[in-house]
Amino acid sequence: MKSVPRAQDVANLAQVSQSAVSRTFTPGASVSDDTRRKVLAAAQKLGYRPNALARSLITRRSRIVALVMSYLENQFYPLVIEKLSRKLQAEGYHVLMFISEMDEAADGVLAEILQYQVDGVVMASAMLSESLAQRCSDLGVPVVQFNRISDLRGLARHSASSVTSDNYAGGRLAAKLLVERGYRHIAFLAGLEDSSTSLERERGFVDGLAASGLSVFRRAVGRYRFDGAQEATRELFAQEPPPDAIFAANDHMAIAAMDVLRLELNLEIPRDVGVIGFDDVPEAAWGSYRLTTLRQCVEPMVDATARLLCEQMAAELCPRDVVVPCELIERASIRQRQRG
Amino acid sequence: MKSVPRAQDVANLAQVSQSAVSRTFTPGASVSDDTRRKVLAAAQKLGYRPNALARSLITRRSRIVALVMSYLENQFYPLVIEKLSRKLQAEGYHVLMFISEMDEAADGVLAEILQYQVDGVVMASAMLSESLAQRCSDLGVPVVQFNRISDLRGLARHSASSVTSDNYAGGRLAAKLLVERGYRHIAFLAGLEDSSTSLERERGFVDGLAASGLSVFRRAVGRYRFDGAQEATRELFAQEPPPDAIFAANDHMAIAAMDVLRLELNLEIPRDVGVIGFDDVPEAAWGSYRLTTLRQCVEPMVDATARLLCEQMAAELCPRDVVVPCELIERASIRQRQRG
C-alpha cells in the first residue's frame, strides 16, 4: 500500500520549511502567495491533505456531535437543527446528521454513529434504545435526549442526559385555560402513542381537567402527522355531540385540525371550537392561524443541550435531566378571557 | 505525551486476540458476551476508541459531506436537509452542518470545513466565494452549489458543479399563466436582490410578460423573509391603482403576502388578486393557502447532487451544471381557466 504523504514530504518537494506547509493549511495563518502556490502544487501532486482528523486521533476529539432525527415534517425540528448547529459551531463543534426511521429505535444508525468517533450524540425525534445508550456509555460518549425521552435502566442510564420541556405542566395549563374560557367538551388529539412528549402532555391534560371535575371528552390519534391529524379531527367530530375544544399534542397537528374545522366542517374558531397546540412553531403565528399554544423554549433547550455535551465531553459522564418551563403564547384560537 | 492506545494494547490487557477486539467494535460482527465484556473493560481502562477516523487517513475518505446553509426559515430547506441526508446516508456518507450568515459568502466557515477533511461540499442558501471554490479545487474536494449559484471564474470554476431548478423557465411560465387568466397589473415580489434564484425567476418573468406586450406593473423586495414580504406587499398596494396579481420569488413570501392581502387589505384571492409562488413547500398545500406555485423538484435535485458528489469523490473533479425542470402545481390562488 502506498503510504500516506506527510507534511514533511510536501515541504521537501516544495523546497520550503515544514512550518510553511503547516501555515498554508492553517486558516488565518500568514504565508506568502509564492510559498502558498508552491506548497499547494506539491500537495496536489502528492495527494496530501491537511491533517485535522489525524489531530483528532491524538486529542481524541473529532469535534463532531451526531444529531439523530427521524423526520423534519414538524416545523419545530428545523429550528432545532439551526439553533443547535449555530450554538455548537460557536463552541468549535459541528453537527453530523443521522436520519433514522420514524417510530423505530435508532439502532439502525448506531454502527455508523460509532464509526465517526463522535464526541457526543443528540437524539431528537428518535428513540434511544438501551443498546445504543449502553454502547455510548461503554465508549464514554455523552448522549443527550432532546425533547423526546426513552426510559432507560441500569448501565444504559449512565450515558444519557435529557433536555425536555415541562410537558406535564404544559398539558395541565392547556386544560386549565380551556376550562376557564368556558369550554366543557374538550378533546385530546394525541401524537405518537409511545412518545414521551405525547404521553406527558396528555397526563398533565387529564390531571388538569380532573382538577375541574372534568375528563377528556373524546380522544383521537394523529401520530404527529399532518394527514393523520386531519383524519383524527374528522373522527372527533363524526359523533354527536361534537367537542367544543381540542388540545393537540403539537402545533403541526393543531394547524391541520384548524383547516379541517374551518374549511370542511364550517366551524368558527374560537367561537364554535377552541384549539390549543404545543411548540409555537413559526407557522402558529401566521395570520391565517393565530394559534394559541404552549411554547417550547428552543433557545434555553438548545443552550442546555450544548452545555451538557460540552461539560461531559471535557470530563466524566455525569448524566442529568434538564426540564425547561413552557410558556403560554395566547393568540386567537381560543375565546378571550371574560371581562369582570 | 501519552501515546494513543491501540487495538493490540486492548487485546493484551483483555487477554484476547486482536481480532476479538476488532469484532467487538465492528457493528454486526459476532463475538461472545464474555469476550465483549472483557474487551470493553480493557478499552474503558485504556481509553481506547475504535479507529474509523484512522482508517479515513489511510483511505483518505472521511465519509463526510459538508452542507453549508445560511438559514432554515424557508421551509424548502428542511426538506433538502432531510432528503439529502437520507440519500447520502444510503451511499455511506453523512452530512455535517455548517451555518453561515445570510447574505455573506461562506468564507467564515471555510477554515472549519477544511479542518474536517470533508469529501465534498454542498452549498445551499449560501454564497460560494471564489476563494472557497479555489481552496476546494486545490484540495481536490468537489463542491455542488445547490439551488443558489454564484458566478465563478477561472480556476475557482474547476471544483464547483451546480444543481438548480430551471428558474428562468419557471418565471416565464408564471407570467404566461397570469396573463392567460386575465391579470394585467402584475407585480413582482423579489427575494434577495443578489441571489441567482430571485434574479433568474425575475428575468424569466420579465421576458414572459414582454411576450404578451406587458411589463412588470410594480416591484418590491421581500428579501426571502416573512416580515420583509409582508412589508413589501403593503408597499405594492400603497399606490393607486393596485396590482391585480403578484408573482412572489418563493412560497414563503407568497404565503406572507396572502395573509396581508386577505387579513389587512380585505382582498379576495384569486378574484381581486392572483398570487403565484415558487418552491411548493408543504405549507403551500395547506387548506388556508392552496397556493398555485412552481414546484422545485427536490427529489431529482437531491439525486443529482448526490450523483455529482459521488462521481467526483471517486474520480477526478469534473464540474457540471444540472438544471432540473420546474413543475406547475395549480391550486386555488389564481383564477381558473376560462371555459371555451
XYZ file of C-alpha atoms in Angstrom:
680
model
C 0.000 0.000 0.000
C 1.204 3.484 -0.842
C 1.990 5.358 2.337
C 0.053 8.497 3.196
C 2.038 11.623 2.292
C 3.089 13.737 5.223
C 3.654 17.457 5.682
C 7.421 16.792 5.552
C 7.088 15.151 2.115
C 5.254 18.214 0.844
C 7.881 20.511 2.365
C 10.673 18.538 0.672
C 9.037 18.609 -2.735
C 8.089 22.294 -2.478
C 11.514 23.157 -1.060
C 10.039 25.068 1.832
C 10.029 24.513 5.585
C 7.541 22.181 7.222
C 6.211 25.180 9.099
C 5.374 26.834 5.757
C 3.319 23.768 4.847
C 1.564 23.896 8.153
C 0.851 27.627 7.802
C -0.512 27.140 4.281
C -3.121 24.785 5.659
C -3.864 26.708 8.840
C -6.728 29.082 8.187
C -5.776 32.639 9.032
C -2.018 31.933 9.256
C 0.351 34.179 7.346
C 2.111 32.789 4.276
C 3.340 34.465 1.089
C 1.461 33.890 -2.166
C 4.551 32.414 -3.716
C 5.078 29.886 -0.894
C 1.392 29.058 -0.830
C 1.429 28.299 -4.552
C 4.483 26.028 -4.226
C 3.020 24.177 -1.265
C -0.351 23.656 -2.938
C 1.264 22.397 -6.126
C 3.357 19.885 -4.163
C 0.370 18.870 -2.015
C -1.741 18.330 -5.129
C 0.980 16.228 -6.723
C 1.440 14.013 -3.658
C -2.249 13.837 -2.802
C -1.537 15.383 0.589
C -4.447 16.695 2.615
C -4.143 18.622 5.869
C -4.374 16.556 8.885
C -7.138 17.731 11.180
C -8.526 14.241 11.515
C -5.111 12.933 12.449
C -5.011 15.513 15.191
C -8.330 14.189 16.416
C -6.699 10.790 16.913
C -4.172 12.338 19.238
C -6.555 14.605 21.098
C -9.296 12.004 20.771
C -11.663 14.780 19.800
C -13.419 14.572 16.479
C -15.284 17.827 17.201
C -18.336 16.098 15.780
C -21.699 15.755 17.510
C -24.155 13.304 15.960
C -27.732 14.567 15.689
C -30.234 11.757 15.177
C -33.681 12.660 13.872
C -36.404 10.657 12.271
C -38.279 13.373 10.417
C -38.466 17.075 9.803
C -42.128 17.444 8.864
C -42.835 19.125 12.195
C -41.513 22.672 11.804
C -40.114 22.555 15.319
C -37.142 20.453 14.243
C -35.642 22.739 11.592
C -35.452 25.384 14.319
C -33.603 22.896 16.498
C -31.131 21.989 13.741
C -30.376 25.626 13.007
C -30.013 26.747 16.596
C -28.107 23.690 17.763
C -25.739 23.891 14.794
C -25.057 27.573 15.468
C -24.562 27.017 19.169
C -22.192 24.060 18.783
C -20.375 25.788 15.927
C -19.622 28.644 18.323
C -18.074 26.065 20.669
C -15.948 24.543 17.906
C -18.162 21.531 17.183
C -20.276 20.605 14.188
C -23.434 18.581 13.816
C -23.383 15.380 11.757
C -26.884 14.395 10.620
C -28.263 10.898 11.033
C -31.774 10.122 9.840
C -33.450 7.160 11.472
C -36.837 5.730 10.651
C -39.830 7.202 12.453
C -41.164 5.039 15.276
C -38.072 2.910 15.395
C -35.183 2.968 17.788
C -32.092 4.478 16.256
C -30.087 1.260 16.293
C -30.074 1.165 12.514
C -27.700 4.133 12.504
C -25.777 3.101 15.627
C -22.999 1.410 13.716
C -22.449 4.473 11.598
C -22.532 6.893 14.510
C -19.760 4.971 16.245
C -17.697 4.808 13.049
C -17.371 8.583 13.068
C -15.937 8.566 16.574
C -18.292 11.355 17.541
C -17.692 13.301 20.731
C -21.357 13.328 21.620
C -24.815 12.313 20.453
C -28.077 14.257 20.463
C -31.236 12.236 19.902
C -34.212 14.303 18.766
C -37.471 12.928 17.347
C -35.864 9.496 17.566
C -35.954 6.747 20.139
C -32.888 5.955 22.199
C -32.610 2.239 22.779
C -30.928 0.574 25.723
C -28.337 -0.911 23.431
C -27.382 2.407 21.837
C -27.170 4.068 25.249
C -25.117 1.130 26.502
C -22.620 1.325 23.650
C -22.186 5.060 24.067
C -21.678 4.554 27.776
C -19.043 1.878 27.068
C -17.206 4.342 24.857
C -17.555 7.297 27.185
C -19.626 9.262 24.670
C -22.232 11.528 26.256
C -25.779 11.338 24.890
C -28.485 13.960 25.259
C -32.070 13.029 24.551
C -33.648 16.175 23.208
C -37.386 16.701 23.558
C -38.247 13.004 23.354
C -37.029 10.633 26.103
C -36.953 6.870 26.494
C -36.999 5.080 29.804
C -33.565 3.633 30.399
C -32.473 1.309 33.114
C -29.224 0.209 34.670
C -25.956 0.893 32.911
C -27.657 2.356 29.836
C -28.847 5.217 32.018
C -25.234 6.082 32.700
C -24.510 7.903 29.448
C -27.826 9.572 28.747
C -28.908 13.030 29.810
C -32.135 14.635 28.705
C -33.484 18.071 27.894
C -37.239 18.409 27.674
C -39.957 20.965 28.125
C -42.144 20.632 31.137
C -44.678 18.733 29.079
C -46.771 17.702 32.048
C -47.164 21.294 33.298
C -47.923 22.438 29.748
C -50.703 19.871 29.359
C -52.123 20.875 32.712
C -52.097 24.539 31.774
C -53.871 23.838 28.475
C -56.695 22.117 30.380
C -56.985 24.894 32.957
C -57.134 27.566 30.284
C -59.798 25.850 28.181
C -61.984 25.298 31.253
C -61.559 28.923 32.347
C -62.715 30.109 28.945
C -65.903 28.124 29.194
C -65.134 25.060 27.105
C -66.574 21.839 28.547
C -66.369 19.129 25.868
C -62.659 19.042 25.423
C -60.964 16.547 23.124
C -57.343 15.421 23.024
C -55.505 14.920 19.742
C -52.624 12.566 20.552
C -49.250 12.387 18.787
C -47.260 9.172 18.597
C -48.756 6.917 21.228
C -45.443 5.782 22.661
C -43.632 9.132 22.601
C -42.864 10.742 25.927
C -43.970 14.133 24.602
C -47.490 12.990 23.760
C -47.800 10.848 26.902
C -46.659 13.575 29.300
C -48.774 16.283 27.696
C -51.790 14.007 27.921
C -51.057 13.090 31.532
C -50.926 16.772 32.515
C -54.040 17.475 30.486
C -56.019 14.650 32.121
C -54.948 15.810 35.585
C -55.751 19.427 34.728
C -59.260 18.513 33.606
C -59.733 16.312 36.681
C -58.882 19.286 38.896
C -62.033 20.921 37.474
C -64.082 17.767 37.772
C -63.885 17.065 34.047
C -62.454 14.290 31.961
C -61.294 14.035 28.362
C -64.448 14.252 26.263
C -63.069 12.398 23.253
C -59.667 11.296 22.016
C -58.120 10.534 18.621
C -54.602 9.832 17.435
C -52.851 11.969 14.782
C -49.388 10.413 15.170
C -47.757 13.876 14.750
C -48.618 13.726 11.046
C -50.486 16.403 9.128
C -52.782 13.992 7.315
C -53.083 11.831 10.434
C -54.300 14.866 12.374
C -56.802 15.794 9.661
C -58.242 12.300 9.747
C -58.314 12.293 13.559
C -60.152 15.624 13.589
C -62.857 14.264 11.285
C -63.148 11.310 13.641
C -63.542 13.568 16.695
C -66.459 15.367 15.026
C -68.156 12.344 13.486
C -70.333 11.723 16.559
C -72.908 13.934 18.267
C -72.485 15.965 20.361
C -69.224 17.348 18.945
C -66.344 18.569 21.112
C -66.155 22.315 21.754
C -62.364 22.360 22.089
C -59.242 20.451 21.031
C -55.892 20.246 22.732
C -53.470 18.978 20.088
C -50.177 17.423 21.205
C -48.325 19.715 18.791
C -48.877 22.774 16.592
C -48.345 20.863 13.384
C -51.433 18.775 14.195
C -53.345 21.780 15.598
C -52.899 23.594 12.276
C -54.108 20.551 10.348
C -57.124 20.409 12.677
C -57.915 24.116 12.177
C -58.046 23.686 8.411
C -60.473 20.766 8.741
C -62.653 22.590 11.290
C -62.996 25.738 9.219
C -62.844 24.537 5.649
C -64.580 21.153 5.863
C -66.834 21.411 8.905
C -67.601 25.136 8.580
C -66.982 25.735 12.254
C -65.754 29.039 13.581
C -62.616 29.246 15.720
C -62.662 30.160 18.621
C -66.462 30.599 18.873
C -67.585 27.066 17.992
C -64.352 25.287 18.765
C -61.262 26.348 20.700
C -57.866 24.969 19.672
C -54.611 24.880 21.630
C -51.354 23.494 20.311
C -47.854 22.826 21.629
C -44.425 24.048 20.355
C -45.015 27.552 18.986
C -43.582 26.846 15.550
C -43.266 29.912 13.295
C -46.405 28.902 11.371
C -48.501 29.172 14.558
C -48.078 32.958 14.360
C -49.187 33.189 10.715
C -52.262 35.366 10.194
C -54.442 32.517 8.961
C -53.955 30.538 12.163
C -53.006 32.771 15.118
C -52.793 29.639 17.205
C -52.754 29.794 20.991
C -50.055 27.405 22.112
C -47.574 26.265 24.732
C -44.189 27.413 23.532
C -41.252 25.043 23.837
C -38.417 27.448 24.536
C -35.934 26.268 21.906
C -33.181 28.682 22.859
C -32.801 27.547 26.516
C -33.335 23.925 25.454
C -30.515 24.155 22.916
C -28.297 26.010 25.373
C -28.820 23.296 27.979
C -28.060 20.595 25.402
C -24.813 22.229 24.335
C -23.820 22.801 27.957
C -24.476 19.193 28.950
C -22.497 17.923 25.975
C -19.567 20.265 26.478
C -19.292 19.542 30.196
C -19.309 15.809 29.649
C -17.059 15.815 26.611
C -14.497 17.641 28.743
C -14.839 15.473 31.840
C -16.582 12.384 33.162
C -20.012 11.220 32.075
C -22.459 12.503 34.594
C -25.931 12.438 33.117
C -28.512 15.000 34.156
C -32.103 15.701 33.228
C -32.988 19.293 32.460
C -36.612 20.374 32.296
C -37.348 23.744 30.709
C -40.634 25.504 31.524
C -43.129 26.086 28.698
C -44.559 29.497 28.005
C -48.195 30.205 27.176
C -48.497 32.165 23.931
C -52.017 33.439 23.643
C -53.255 34.336 20.184
C -56.758 33.982 18.776
C -57.695 30.290 18.637
C -59.465 30.161 21.991
C -62.068 32.568 23.430
C -60.805 35.653 25.202
C -60.919 35.931 28.956
C -64.381 37.088 30.123
C -64.377 40.630 31.450
C -65.278 41.103 35.184
C 2.571 12.845 25.654
C 0.783 9.630 26.426
C 0.557 7.503 23.314
C -2.819 6.609 21.887
C -3.842 3.090 22.926
C -4.104 0.608 20.090
C -6.256 -2.442 19.481
C -3.240 -4.615 20.341
C -2.932 -2.962 23.772
C -6.571 -3.710 24.453
C -6.121 -7.316 23.306
C -3.133 -7.752 25.600
C -4.906 -6.363 28.633
C -8.114 -8.315 27.950
C -6.125 -11.471 27.132
C -7.995 -11.990 23.887
C -6.936 -11.904 20.243
C -6.693 -8.633 18.334
C -9.390 -9.965 16.056
C -11.722 -10.257 19.057
C -11.120 -6.573 19.789
C -11.822 -5.681 16.206
C -15.013 -7.762 16.167
C -16.213 -6.173 19.402
C -16.090 -2.776 17.756
C -17.411 -3.848 14.375
C -21.172 -3.427 14.346
C -22.868 -6.675 13.417
C -19.766 -8.869 13.927
C -20.089 -11.974 16.043
C -18.436 -12.017 19.484
C -19.336 -13.813 22.713
C -20.788 -11.818 25.594
C -17.905 -12.840 27.798
C -15.262 -11.669 25.308
C -17.181 -8.485 24.614
C -17.271 -7.682 28.326
C -13.527 -8.257 28.733
C -12.686 -6.145 25.682
C -14.917 -3.268 26.750
C -13.482 -3.265 30.265
C -9.944 -3.147 28.895
C -10.878 -0.498 26.323
C -12.510 1.629 29.005
C -9.447 1.320 31.215
C -7.036 2.302 28.460
C -9.259 4.965 26.950
C -9.257 3.113 23.644
C -11.764 4.114 20.985
C -12.289 2.286 17.713
C -10.430 3.660 14.870
C -12.729 4.617 11.999
C -11.143 8.027 11.664
C -7.725 6.458 11.475
C -8.982 4.368 8.597
C -10.079 7.555 6.888
C -6.476 8.735 6.975
C -5.414 5.685 5.022
C -8.289 5.661 2.575
C -8.357 9.452 2.607
C -12.122 9.295 2.876
C -13.802 10.937 5.823
C -17.238 9.918 4.501
C -18.349 13.421 5.465
C -20.085 15.903 3.164
C -20.306 19.484 4.416
C -23.676 21.161 3.928
C -23.481 24.951 4.184
C -26.709 26.867 4.763
C -27.424 30.315 5.998
C -30.955 29.909 7.271
C -33.833 27.493 7.530
C -36.738 29.928 7.759
C -37.796 28.973 4.240
C -39.496 25.583 4.590
C -37.834 24.394 1.414
C -34.504 23.830 3.175
C -35.596 21.377 5.874
C -36.846 19.180 3.025
C -33.432 19.440 1.426
C -31.608 18.533 4.650
C -33.802 15.509 5.226
C -33.698 14.177 1.683
C -30.018 14.878 1.124
C -29.101 13.289 4.467
C -31.116 10.194 3.641
C -29.703 9.931 0.151
C -26.070 10.347 1.189
C -26.574 8.073 4.180
C -27.650 5.344 1.755
C -24.340 5.869 -0.058
C -22.330 5.640 3.161
C -21.822 9.378 3.696
C -23.149 11.753 6.312
C -23.945 15.429 6.245
C -22.016 17.793 8.510
C -23.905 21.071 9.068
C -22.282 24.472 8.686
C -24.347 27.593 9.264
C -23.080 30.735 7.583
C -24.513 34.198 7.873
C -27.257 35.139 5.432
C -26.138 37.392 2.604
C -22.488 36.679 3.214
C -20.118 34.417 1.399
C -19.369 31.277 3.364
C -15.716 32.114 3.939
C -16.333 32.458 7.639
C -16.842 28.704 7.873
C -14.220 27.801 5.245
C -11.481 27.175 7.786
C -13.668 24.805 9.719
C -14.906 22.935 6.657
C -11.340 22.181 5.634
C -10.428 21.095 9.158
C -12.864 18.222 8.896
C -11.225 16.931 5.735
C -14.630 16.581 4.126
C -15.022 14.539 0.953
C -17.380 17.055 -0.609
C -19.218 20.306 -0.028
C -22.824 21.262 -0.790
C -23.625 24.962 -0.668
C -27.326 25.728 -0.252
C -28.820 29.104 0.642
C -25.264 30.337 0.989
C -22.902 32.127 -1.330
C -19.879 30.348 -2.735
C -16.939 32.714 -2.963
C -14.071 32.463 -5.417
C -11.682 31.832 -2.559
C -13.688 28.955 -1.091
C -14.081 27.373 -4.530
C -10.364 27.872 -5.124
C -9.338 26.183 -1.888
C -11.622 23.231 -2.517
C -10.238 22.928 -6.016
C -6.668 22.984 -4.618
C -7.584 20.144 -2.291
C -9.486 18.137 -4.889
C -12.745 18.426 -2.958
C -15.850 18.572 -5.161
C -18.370 21.324 -4.471
C -22.007 21.394 -5.536
C -23.921 24.644 -5.435
C -27.471 23.661 -4.641
C -30.326 25.926 -5.720
C -28.305 29.139 -5.384
C -25.308 29.727 -7.673
C -22.515 32.273 -7.766
C -20.665 33.286 -10.882
C -17.199 31.818 -10.720
C -14.302 32.438 -12.993
C -11.021 30.787 -13.825
C -9.616 28.123 -11.557
C -12.361 28.532 -8.975
C -14.791 27.210 -11.558
C -12.850 23.989 -11.625
C -14.255 22.457 -8.431
C -17.816 23.719 -8.488
C -20.809 21.984 -10.006
C -24.346 23.239 -9.632
C -27.848 21.846 -9.354
C -30.674 24.297 -9.864
C -34.258 24.403 -10.998
C -34.974 25.971 -14.327
C -35.728 29.257 -12.615
C -35.886 31.233 -15.837
C -38.463 28.904 -17.402
C -40.447 28.918 -14.149
C -40.587 32.714 -14.091
C -41.656 32.757 -17.719
C -44.413 30.254 -17.064
C -45.720 32.274 -14.101
C -46.068 35.321 -16.350
C -47.765 33.384 -19.137
C -50.263 31.826 -16.750
C -51.241 35.093 -15.047
C -51.782 36.792 -18.407
C -53.861 33.854 -19.690
C -56.100 34.125 -16.633
C -56.830 37.774 -17.333
C -54.497 39.513 -14.896
C -52.923 42.681 -16.327
C -51.346 44.659 -13.474
C -48.829 42.108 -12.340
C -46.340 42.822 -9.576
C -43.091 41.049 -8.735
C -42.084 40.344 -5.147
C -38.307 39.880 -5.248
C -36.190 37.760 -2.887
C -32.588 38.592 -2.087
C -31.522 41.042 -4.769
C -28.207 39.355 -5.474
C -29.381 35.741 -5.342
C -29.385 33.808 -8.583
C -32.793 32.327 -7.745
C -34.529 35.683 -7.481
C -32.650 37.161 -10.460
C -33.363 34.253 -12.796
C -37.019 33.985 -11.826
C -37.403 37.707 -12.422
C -35.621 37.548 -15.773
C -37.950 34.796 -16.979
C -40.947 36.687 -15.621
C -39.990 39.930 -17.372
C -39.454 38.098 -20.668
C -42.735 36.207 -20.249
C -44.678 39.418 -19.702
C -42.871 41.056 -22.651
C -44.010 38.197 -24.895
C -47.574 39.397 -24.194
C -46.672 43.040 -24.634
C -46.705 43.692 -20.878
C -44.144 44.775 -18.358
C -43.820 44.412 -14.595
C -46.504 46.662 -13.132
C -44.795 47.215 -9.799
C -41.933 45.672 -7.862
C -40.946 45.364 -4.199
C -38.273 43.436 -2.328
C -39.079 40.924 0.420
C -35.546 39.520 0.792
C -36.968 35.975 1.238
C -38.113 36.965 4.721
C -41.638 36.572 6.060
C -41.809 40.028 7.606
C -39.923 41.506 4.652
C -42.554 40.111 2.300
C -45.414 41.441 4.424
C -43.886 44.896 4.354
C -43.247 44.656 0.601
C -46.867 43.627 -0.025
C -48.153 46.691 1.841
C -45.813 48.776 -0.314
C -47.139 47.238 -3.539
C -50.700 48.163 -2.566
C -49.991 51.621 -1.125
C -50.465 53.345 -4.502
C -53.478 53.506 -6.802
C -54.258 51.637 -8.924
C -53.278 48.465 -7.067
C -51.783 45.385 -8.758
C -54.204 42.589 -9.640
C -51.607 39.822 -9.268
C -48.330 39.037 -7.526
C -45.581 36.651 -8.561
C -43.512 36.023 -5.426
C -39.961 34.701 -5.795
C -40.763 31.960 -3.278
C -43.701 30.384 -1.441
C -42.568 31.588 1.935
C -43.048 35.176 0.744
C -46.224 34.329 -1.212
C -47.818 32.998 1.978
C -46.825 36.141 3.877
C -48.351 38.202 1.059
C -51.616 36.202 1.121
C -52.089 36.887 4.829
C -51.606 40.624 4.281
C -53.918 40.708 1.245
C -56.768 38.909 2.981
C -56.455 39.919 6.603
C -55.194 43.503 6.335
C -56.366 44.681 2.911
C -59.589 42.641 2.797
C -58.934 41.494 -0.742
C -60.199 38.204 -2.065
C -57.828 35.677 -3.593
C -57.968 34.865 -6.507
C -60.830 37.218 -7.501
C -59.255 40.549 -6.568
C -55.644 39.451 -6.605
C -53.936 36.371 -8.011
C -50.835 35.001 -6.280
C -48.195 32.592 -7.600
C -45.232 31.343 -5.586
C -42.141 29.225 -6.205
C -40.896 26.037 -4.417
C -44.038 24.112 -3.459
C -43.186 23.861 0.222
C -45.554 21.652 2.263
C -47.322 24.738 3.654
C -48.378 25.792 0.133
C -50.801 22.862 0.107
C -52.380 23.766 3.462
C -56.097 24.475 3.241
C -55.802 28.108 4.272
C -53.480 28.902 1.363
C -53.881 26.446 -1.516
C -51.135 28.319 -3.291
C -50.538 27.879 -7.011
C -46.806 27.552 -7.438
C -43.831 26.378 -9.478
C -42.550 23.267 -7.780
C -38.834 22.813 -7.348
C -38.477 19.065 -7.682
C -36.433 18.333 -4.566
C -36.090 14.624 -5.191
C -34.356 14.843 -8.609
C -32.342 17.840 -7.388
C -31.057 15.882 -4.410
C -30.395 12.813 -6.544
C -28.354 14.883 -8.991
C -26.398 16.426 -6.114
C -25.543 13.068 -4.597
C -24.600 11.666 -8.007
C -22.312 14.596 -8.825
C -20.604 14.307 -5.447
C -20.187 10.558 -5.577
C -18.807 10.573 -9.107
C -16.275 13.234 -8.281
C -15.292 11.885 -4.899
C -14.453 8.622 -6.665
C -12.586 10.144 -9.596
C -11.332 13.430 -10.958
C -13.036 16.751 -10.431
C -15.166 17.420 -13.455
C -17.753 20.033 -12.632
C -21.129 20.002 -14.328
C -24.245 22.117 -14.144
C -27.541 20.298 -13.834
C -30.808 22.127 -14.437
C -33.992 20.415 -13.271
C -37.339 21.460 -14.802
C -39.963 23.043 -12.541
C -43.473 21.736 -12.398
C -46.615 23.872 -12.290
C -48.791 22.969 -9.299
C -52.147 24.600 -9.760
C -54.244 25.128 -6.655
C -56.639 27.969 -5.884
C -54.678 31.222 -5.640
C -55.189 32.317 -9.246
C -58.407 32.365 -11.308
C -59.421 29.169 -13.047
C -59.026 28.746 -16.781
C -61.976 30.298 -18.651
C -64.218 27.714 -20.246
C -64.433 27.880 -24.071
